[in-house]
PDB file of C-alpha atoms in Angstrom:
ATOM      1  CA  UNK X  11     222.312  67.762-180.670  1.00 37.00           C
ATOM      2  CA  UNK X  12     223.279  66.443-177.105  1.00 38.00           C
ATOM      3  CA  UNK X  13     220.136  64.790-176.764  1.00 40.00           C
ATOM      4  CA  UNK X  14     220.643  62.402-179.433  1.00 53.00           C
ATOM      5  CA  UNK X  15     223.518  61.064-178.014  1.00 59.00           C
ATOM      6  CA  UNK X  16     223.193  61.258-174.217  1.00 57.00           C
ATOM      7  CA  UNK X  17     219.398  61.211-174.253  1.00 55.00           C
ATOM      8  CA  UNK X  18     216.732  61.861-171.573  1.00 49.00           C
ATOM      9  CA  UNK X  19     218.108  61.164-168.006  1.00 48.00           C
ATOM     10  CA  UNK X  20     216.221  57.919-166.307  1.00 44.00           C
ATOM     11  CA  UNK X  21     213.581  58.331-164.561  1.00 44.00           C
ATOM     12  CA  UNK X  22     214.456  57.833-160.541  1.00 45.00           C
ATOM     13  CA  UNK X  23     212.571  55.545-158.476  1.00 41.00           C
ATOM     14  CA  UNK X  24     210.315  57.133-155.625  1.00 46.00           C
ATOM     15  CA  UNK X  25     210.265  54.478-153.497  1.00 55.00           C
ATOM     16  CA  UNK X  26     213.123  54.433-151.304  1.00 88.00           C
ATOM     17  CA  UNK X  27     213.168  50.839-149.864  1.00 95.00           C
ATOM     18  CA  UNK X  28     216.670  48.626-150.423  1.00 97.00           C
ATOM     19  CA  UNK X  29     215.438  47.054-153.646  1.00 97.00           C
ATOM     20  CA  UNK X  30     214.015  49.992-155.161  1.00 97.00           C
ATOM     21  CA  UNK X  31     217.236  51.871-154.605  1.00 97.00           C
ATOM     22  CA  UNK X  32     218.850  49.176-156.558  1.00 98.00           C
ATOM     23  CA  UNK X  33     216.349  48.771-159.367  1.00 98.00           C
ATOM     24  CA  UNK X  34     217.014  52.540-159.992  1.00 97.00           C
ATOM     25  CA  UNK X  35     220.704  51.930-160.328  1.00 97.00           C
ATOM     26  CA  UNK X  36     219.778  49.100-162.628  1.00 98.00           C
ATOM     27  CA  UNK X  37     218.110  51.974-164.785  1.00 98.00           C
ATOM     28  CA  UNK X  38     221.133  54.343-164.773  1.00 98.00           C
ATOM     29  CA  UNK X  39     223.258  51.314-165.961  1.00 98.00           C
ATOM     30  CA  UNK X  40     221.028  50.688-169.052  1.00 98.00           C
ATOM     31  CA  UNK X  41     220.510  54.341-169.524  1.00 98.00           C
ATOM     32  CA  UNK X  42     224.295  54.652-169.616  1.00 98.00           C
ATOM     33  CA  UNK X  43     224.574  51.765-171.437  1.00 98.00           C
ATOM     34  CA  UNK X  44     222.418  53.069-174.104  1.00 98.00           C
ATOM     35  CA  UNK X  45     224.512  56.452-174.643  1.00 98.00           C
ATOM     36  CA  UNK X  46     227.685  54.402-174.990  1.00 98.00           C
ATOM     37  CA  UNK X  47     226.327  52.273-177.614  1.00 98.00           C
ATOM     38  CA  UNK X  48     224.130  55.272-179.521  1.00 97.00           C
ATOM     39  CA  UNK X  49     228.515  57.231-178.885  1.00 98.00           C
ATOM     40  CA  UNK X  50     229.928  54.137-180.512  1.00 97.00           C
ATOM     41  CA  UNK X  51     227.557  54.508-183.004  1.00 97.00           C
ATOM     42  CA  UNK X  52     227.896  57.694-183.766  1.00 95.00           C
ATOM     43  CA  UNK X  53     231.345  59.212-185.164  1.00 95.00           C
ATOM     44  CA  UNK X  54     229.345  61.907-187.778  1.00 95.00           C
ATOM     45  CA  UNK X  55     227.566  63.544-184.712  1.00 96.00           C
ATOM     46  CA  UNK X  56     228.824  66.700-183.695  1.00 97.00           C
ATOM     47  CA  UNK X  57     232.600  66.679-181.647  1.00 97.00           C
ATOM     48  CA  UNK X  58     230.617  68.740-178.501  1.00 97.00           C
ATOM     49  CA  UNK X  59     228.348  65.875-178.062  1.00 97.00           C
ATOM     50  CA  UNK X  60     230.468  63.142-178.599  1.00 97.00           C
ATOM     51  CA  UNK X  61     232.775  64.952-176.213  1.00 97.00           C
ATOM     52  CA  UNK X  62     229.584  65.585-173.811  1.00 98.00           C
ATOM     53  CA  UNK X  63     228.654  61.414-174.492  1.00 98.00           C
ATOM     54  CA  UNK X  64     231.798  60.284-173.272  1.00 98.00           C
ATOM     55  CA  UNK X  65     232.651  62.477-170.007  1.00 98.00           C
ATOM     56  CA  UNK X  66     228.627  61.604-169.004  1.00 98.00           C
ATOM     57  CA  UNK X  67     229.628  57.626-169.954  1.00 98.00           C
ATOM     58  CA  UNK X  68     232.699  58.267-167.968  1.00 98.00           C
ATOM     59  CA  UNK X  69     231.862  59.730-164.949  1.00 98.00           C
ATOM     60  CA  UNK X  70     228.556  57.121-164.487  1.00 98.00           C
ATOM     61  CA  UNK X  71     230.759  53.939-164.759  1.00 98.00           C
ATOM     62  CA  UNK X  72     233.805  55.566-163.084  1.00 98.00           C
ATOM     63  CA  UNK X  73     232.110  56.972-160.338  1.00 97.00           C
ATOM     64  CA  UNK X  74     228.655  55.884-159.627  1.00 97.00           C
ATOM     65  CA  UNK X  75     228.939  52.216-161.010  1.00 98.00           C
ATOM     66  CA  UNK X  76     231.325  51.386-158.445  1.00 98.00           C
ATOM     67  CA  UNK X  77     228.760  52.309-155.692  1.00 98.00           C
ATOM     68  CA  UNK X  78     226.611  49.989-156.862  1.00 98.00           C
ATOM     69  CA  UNK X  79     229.103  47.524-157.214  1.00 98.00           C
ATOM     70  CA  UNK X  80     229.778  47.978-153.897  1.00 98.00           C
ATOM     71  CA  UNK X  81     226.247  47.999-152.952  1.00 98.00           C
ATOM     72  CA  UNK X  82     225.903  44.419-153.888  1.00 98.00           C
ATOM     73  CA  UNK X  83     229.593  43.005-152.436  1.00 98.00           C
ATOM     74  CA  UNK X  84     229.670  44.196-149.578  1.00 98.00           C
ATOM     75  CA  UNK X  85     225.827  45.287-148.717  1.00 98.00           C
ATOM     76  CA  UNK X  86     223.782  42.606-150.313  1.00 98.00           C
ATOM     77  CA  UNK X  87     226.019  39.537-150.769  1.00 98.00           C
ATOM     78  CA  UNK X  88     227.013  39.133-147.121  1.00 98.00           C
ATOM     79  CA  UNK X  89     223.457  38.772-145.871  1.00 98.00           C
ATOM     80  CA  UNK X  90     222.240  36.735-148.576  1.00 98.00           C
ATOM     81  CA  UNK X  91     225.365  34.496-148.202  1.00 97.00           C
ATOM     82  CA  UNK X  92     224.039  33.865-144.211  1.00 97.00           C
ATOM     83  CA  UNK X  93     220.124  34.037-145.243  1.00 97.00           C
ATOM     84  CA  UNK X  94     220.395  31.578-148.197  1.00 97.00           C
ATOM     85  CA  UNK X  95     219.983  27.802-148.081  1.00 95.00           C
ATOM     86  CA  UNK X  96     222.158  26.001-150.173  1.00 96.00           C
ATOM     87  CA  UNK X  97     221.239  25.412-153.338  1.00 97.00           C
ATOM     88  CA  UNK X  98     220.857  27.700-156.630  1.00 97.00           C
ATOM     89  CA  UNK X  99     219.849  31.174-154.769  1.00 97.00           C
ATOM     90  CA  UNK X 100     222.983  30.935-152.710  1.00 97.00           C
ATOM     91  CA  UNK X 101     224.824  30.136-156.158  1.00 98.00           C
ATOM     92  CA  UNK X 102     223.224  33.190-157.658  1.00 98.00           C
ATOM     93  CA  UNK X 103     224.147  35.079-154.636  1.00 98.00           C
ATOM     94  CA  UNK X 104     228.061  34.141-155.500  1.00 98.00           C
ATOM     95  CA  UNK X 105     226.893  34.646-159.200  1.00 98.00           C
ATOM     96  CA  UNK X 106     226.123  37.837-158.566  1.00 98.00           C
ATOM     97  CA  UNK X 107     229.636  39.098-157.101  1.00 98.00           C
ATOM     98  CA  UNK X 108     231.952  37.039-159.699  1.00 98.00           C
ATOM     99  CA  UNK X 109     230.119  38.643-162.718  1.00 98.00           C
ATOM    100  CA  UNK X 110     231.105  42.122-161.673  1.00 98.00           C
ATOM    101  CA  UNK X 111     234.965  40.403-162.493  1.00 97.00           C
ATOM    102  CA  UNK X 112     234.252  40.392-166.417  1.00 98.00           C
ATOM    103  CA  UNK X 113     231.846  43.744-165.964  1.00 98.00           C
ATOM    104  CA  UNK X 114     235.253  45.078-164.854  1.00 98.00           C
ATOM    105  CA  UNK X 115     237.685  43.867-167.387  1.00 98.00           C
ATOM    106  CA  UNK X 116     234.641  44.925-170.249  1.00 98.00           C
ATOM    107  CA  UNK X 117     234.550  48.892-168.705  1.00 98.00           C
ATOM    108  CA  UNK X 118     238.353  48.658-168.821  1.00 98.00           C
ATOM    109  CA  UNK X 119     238.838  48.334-172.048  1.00 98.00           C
ATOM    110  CA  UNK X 120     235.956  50.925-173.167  1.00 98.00           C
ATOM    111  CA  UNK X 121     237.449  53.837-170.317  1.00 98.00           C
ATOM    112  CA  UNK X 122     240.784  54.478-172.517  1.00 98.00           C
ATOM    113  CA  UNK X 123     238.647  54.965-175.645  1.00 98.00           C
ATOM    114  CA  UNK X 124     235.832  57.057-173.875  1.00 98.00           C
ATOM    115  CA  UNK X 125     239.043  59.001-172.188  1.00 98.00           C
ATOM    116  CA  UNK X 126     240.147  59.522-176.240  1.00 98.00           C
ATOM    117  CA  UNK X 127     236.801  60.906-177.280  1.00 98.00           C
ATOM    118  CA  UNK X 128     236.657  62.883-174.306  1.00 97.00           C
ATOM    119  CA  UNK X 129     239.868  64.638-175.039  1.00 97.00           C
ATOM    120  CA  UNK X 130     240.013  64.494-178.636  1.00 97.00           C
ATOM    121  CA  UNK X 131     236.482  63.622-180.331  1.00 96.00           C
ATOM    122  CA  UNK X 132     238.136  63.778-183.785  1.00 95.00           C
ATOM    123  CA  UNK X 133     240.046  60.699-183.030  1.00 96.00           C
ATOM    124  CA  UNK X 134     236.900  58.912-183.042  1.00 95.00           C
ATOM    125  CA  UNK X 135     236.159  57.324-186.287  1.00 93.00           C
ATOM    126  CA  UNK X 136     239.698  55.186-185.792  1.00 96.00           C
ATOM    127  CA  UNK X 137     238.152  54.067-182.031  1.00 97.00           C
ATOM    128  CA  UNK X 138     234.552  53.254-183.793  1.00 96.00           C
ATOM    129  CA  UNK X 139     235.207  49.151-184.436  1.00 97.00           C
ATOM    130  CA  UNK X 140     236.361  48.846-180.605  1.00 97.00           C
ATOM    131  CA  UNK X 141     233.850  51.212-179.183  1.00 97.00           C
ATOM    132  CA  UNK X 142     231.302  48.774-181.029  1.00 98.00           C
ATOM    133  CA  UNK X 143     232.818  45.876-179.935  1.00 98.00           C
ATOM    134  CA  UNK X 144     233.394  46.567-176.473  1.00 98.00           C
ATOM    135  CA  UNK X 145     230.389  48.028-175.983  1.00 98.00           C
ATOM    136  CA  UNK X 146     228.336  45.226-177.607  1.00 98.00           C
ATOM    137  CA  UNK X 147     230.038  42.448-175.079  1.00 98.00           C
ATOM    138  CA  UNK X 148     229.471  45.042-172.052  1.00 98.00           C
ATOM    139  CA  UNK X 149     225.947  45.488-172.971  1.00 98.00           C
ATOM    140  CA  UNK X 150     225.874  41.465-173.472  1.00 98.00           C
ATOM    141  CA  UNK X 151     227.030  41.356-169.603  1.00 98.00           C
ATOM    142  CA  UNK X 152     224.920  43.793-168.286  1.00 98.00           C
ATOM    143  CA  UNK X 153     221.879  41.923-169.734  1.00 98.00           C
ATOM    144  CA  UNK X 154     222.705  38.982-168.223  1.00 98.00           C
ATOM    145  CA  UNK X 155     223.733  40.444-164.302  1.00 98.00           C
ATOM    146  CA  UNK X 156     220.873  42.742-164.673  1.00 98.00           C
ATOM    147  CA  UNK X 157     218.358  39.785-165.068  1.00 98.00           C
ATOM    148  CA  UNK X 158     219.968  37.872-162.739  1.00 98.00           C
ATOM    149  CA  UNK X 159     219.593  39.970-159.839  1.00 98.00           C
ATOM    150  CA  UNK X 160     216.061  41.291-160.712  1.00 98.00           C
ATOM    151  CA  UNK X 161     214.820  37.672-161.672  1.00 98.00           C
ATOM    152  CA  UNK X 162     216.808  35.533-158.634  1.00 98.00           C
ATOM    153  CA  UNK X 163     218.968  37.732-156.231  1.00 98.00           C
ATOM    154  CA  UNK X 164     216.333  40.989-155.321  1.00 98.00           C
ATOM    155  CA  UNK X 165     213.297  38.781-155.026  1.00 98.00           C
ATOM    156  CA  UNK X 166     215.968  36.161-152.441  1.00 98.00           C
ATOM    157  CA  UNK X 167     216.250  39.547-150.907  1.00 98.00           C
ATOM    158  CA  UNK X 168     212.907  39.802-150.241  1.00 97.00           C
ATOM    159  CA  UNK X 169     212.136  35.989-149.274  1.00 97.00           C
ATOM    160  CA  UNK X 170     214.757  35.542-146.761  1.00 98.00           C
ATOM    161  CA  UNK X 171     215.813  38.957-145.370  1.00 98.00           C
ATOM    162  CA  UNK X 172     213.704  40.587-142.756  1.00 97.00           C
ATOM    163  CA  UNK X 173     213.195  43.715-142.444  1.00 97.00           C
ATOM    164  CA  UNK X 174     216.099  45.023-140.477  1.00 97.00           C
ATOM    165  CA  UNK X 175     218.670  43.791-142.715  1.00 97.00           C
ATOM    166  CA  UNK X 176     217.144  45.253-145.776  1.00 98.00           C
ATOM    167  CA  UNK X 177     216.691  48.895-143.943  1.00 98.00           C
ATOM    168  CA  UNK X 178     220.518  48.209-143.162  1.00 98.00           C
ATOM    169  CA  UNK X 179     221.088  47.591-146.771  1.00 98.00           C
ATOM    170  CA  UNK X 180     219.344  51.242-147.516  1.00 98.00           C
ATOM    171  CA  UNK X 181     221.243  52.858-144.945  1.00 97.00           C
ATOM    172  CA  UNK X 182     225.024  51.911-146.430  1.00 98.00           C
ATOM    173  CA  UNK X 183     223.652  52.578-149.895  1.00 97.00           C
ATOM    174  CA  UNK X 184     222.843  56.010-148.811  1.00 96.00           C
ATOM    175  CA  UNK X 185     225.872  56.710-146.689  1.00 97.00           C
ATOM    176  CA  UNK X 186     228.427  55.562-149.531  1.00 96.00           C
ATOM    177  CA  UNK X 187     226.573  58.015-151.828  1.00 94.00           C
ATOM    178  CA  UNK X 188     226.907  60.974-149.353  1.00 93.00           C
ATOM    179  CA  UNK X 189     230.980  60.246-148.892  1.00 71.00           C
TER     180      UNK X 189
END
């Protein structure tokens, strides 16, 4: 069945301030994370859901992840970068931006085999040690950027950006999502 595969879709936040917005994100990337490991995991299930698995892995990290990405780079990162003292925020702040780099070079080695499942779900139990592998360091990444922005960067947000830059940050995270 789909389900076991692909799951329950997260939850959305309702607030709708900056760093809500963002912690939802945060929940689509470990819900998306999750169905990529339970599809590595799983060459028995049935070819429709691995098939279904794979386009729904796909099209999150291939087309929302990179709104998010962009959310922090080029949203969250500049004003930080002119808010933040020096010291270890500000180095979290450039943290933050240089982990998407290996993030990047994790999803593209997973795409082509998510691509092969996609298109030919039989193919599957030959991808299974590299889906497992790649998926295992991605997940590794995305625990360690996902703590570091909910643990340093968002609450930096919230010490040392007023009000008006966060609202700003909201706005371009809702206009790159209507484009």
């Amino acid at each position: 069945m789909l389900n076991t595969i692909t799951g329950a879709a997260a939850a959305s936040t309702t607030s709708e301030d900056a760093i809500s917005l963002l912690l939802g994100c945060h929940q689509r990337i470990r819900h998306f994370t999750g169905v990529a490991q339970r599809l590595a995991e799983s060459p028995e299930a049935p070819p429709d859901d691995r098939t279904a698995a794979a386009i729904a892995v796909l099209r999150y990290f291939t087309v929302a992840l990179p709104l998010h990405e962009a959310d922090e780079n080029e949203s969250v990162f500049p004003r930080l970068r002119a808010a933040l003292p020096a010291g270890p925020l500000l180095e979290a702040n450039s943290a933050m931006v240089e982990q998407h780099r290996a993030l990047n070079a994790a999803l593209a080695q997973l795409i082509p085999l998510w691509r092969r499942i996609e298109h030919d779900p039989a193919a599957q139990p030959t991808l299974t040690a590299a889906l497992i592998e790649n998926t295992q360091q991605m997940k590794g990444l995305w625990d360690v950027h996902l703590r570091l922005e909910e643990e340093t960067v968002f609450p930096a947000m919230q010490q040392f950006l007023d009000a008006r830059g966060l609202e700003e940050i909201r706005g371009e995270m809702r206009t790159r999502r209507q484009n």
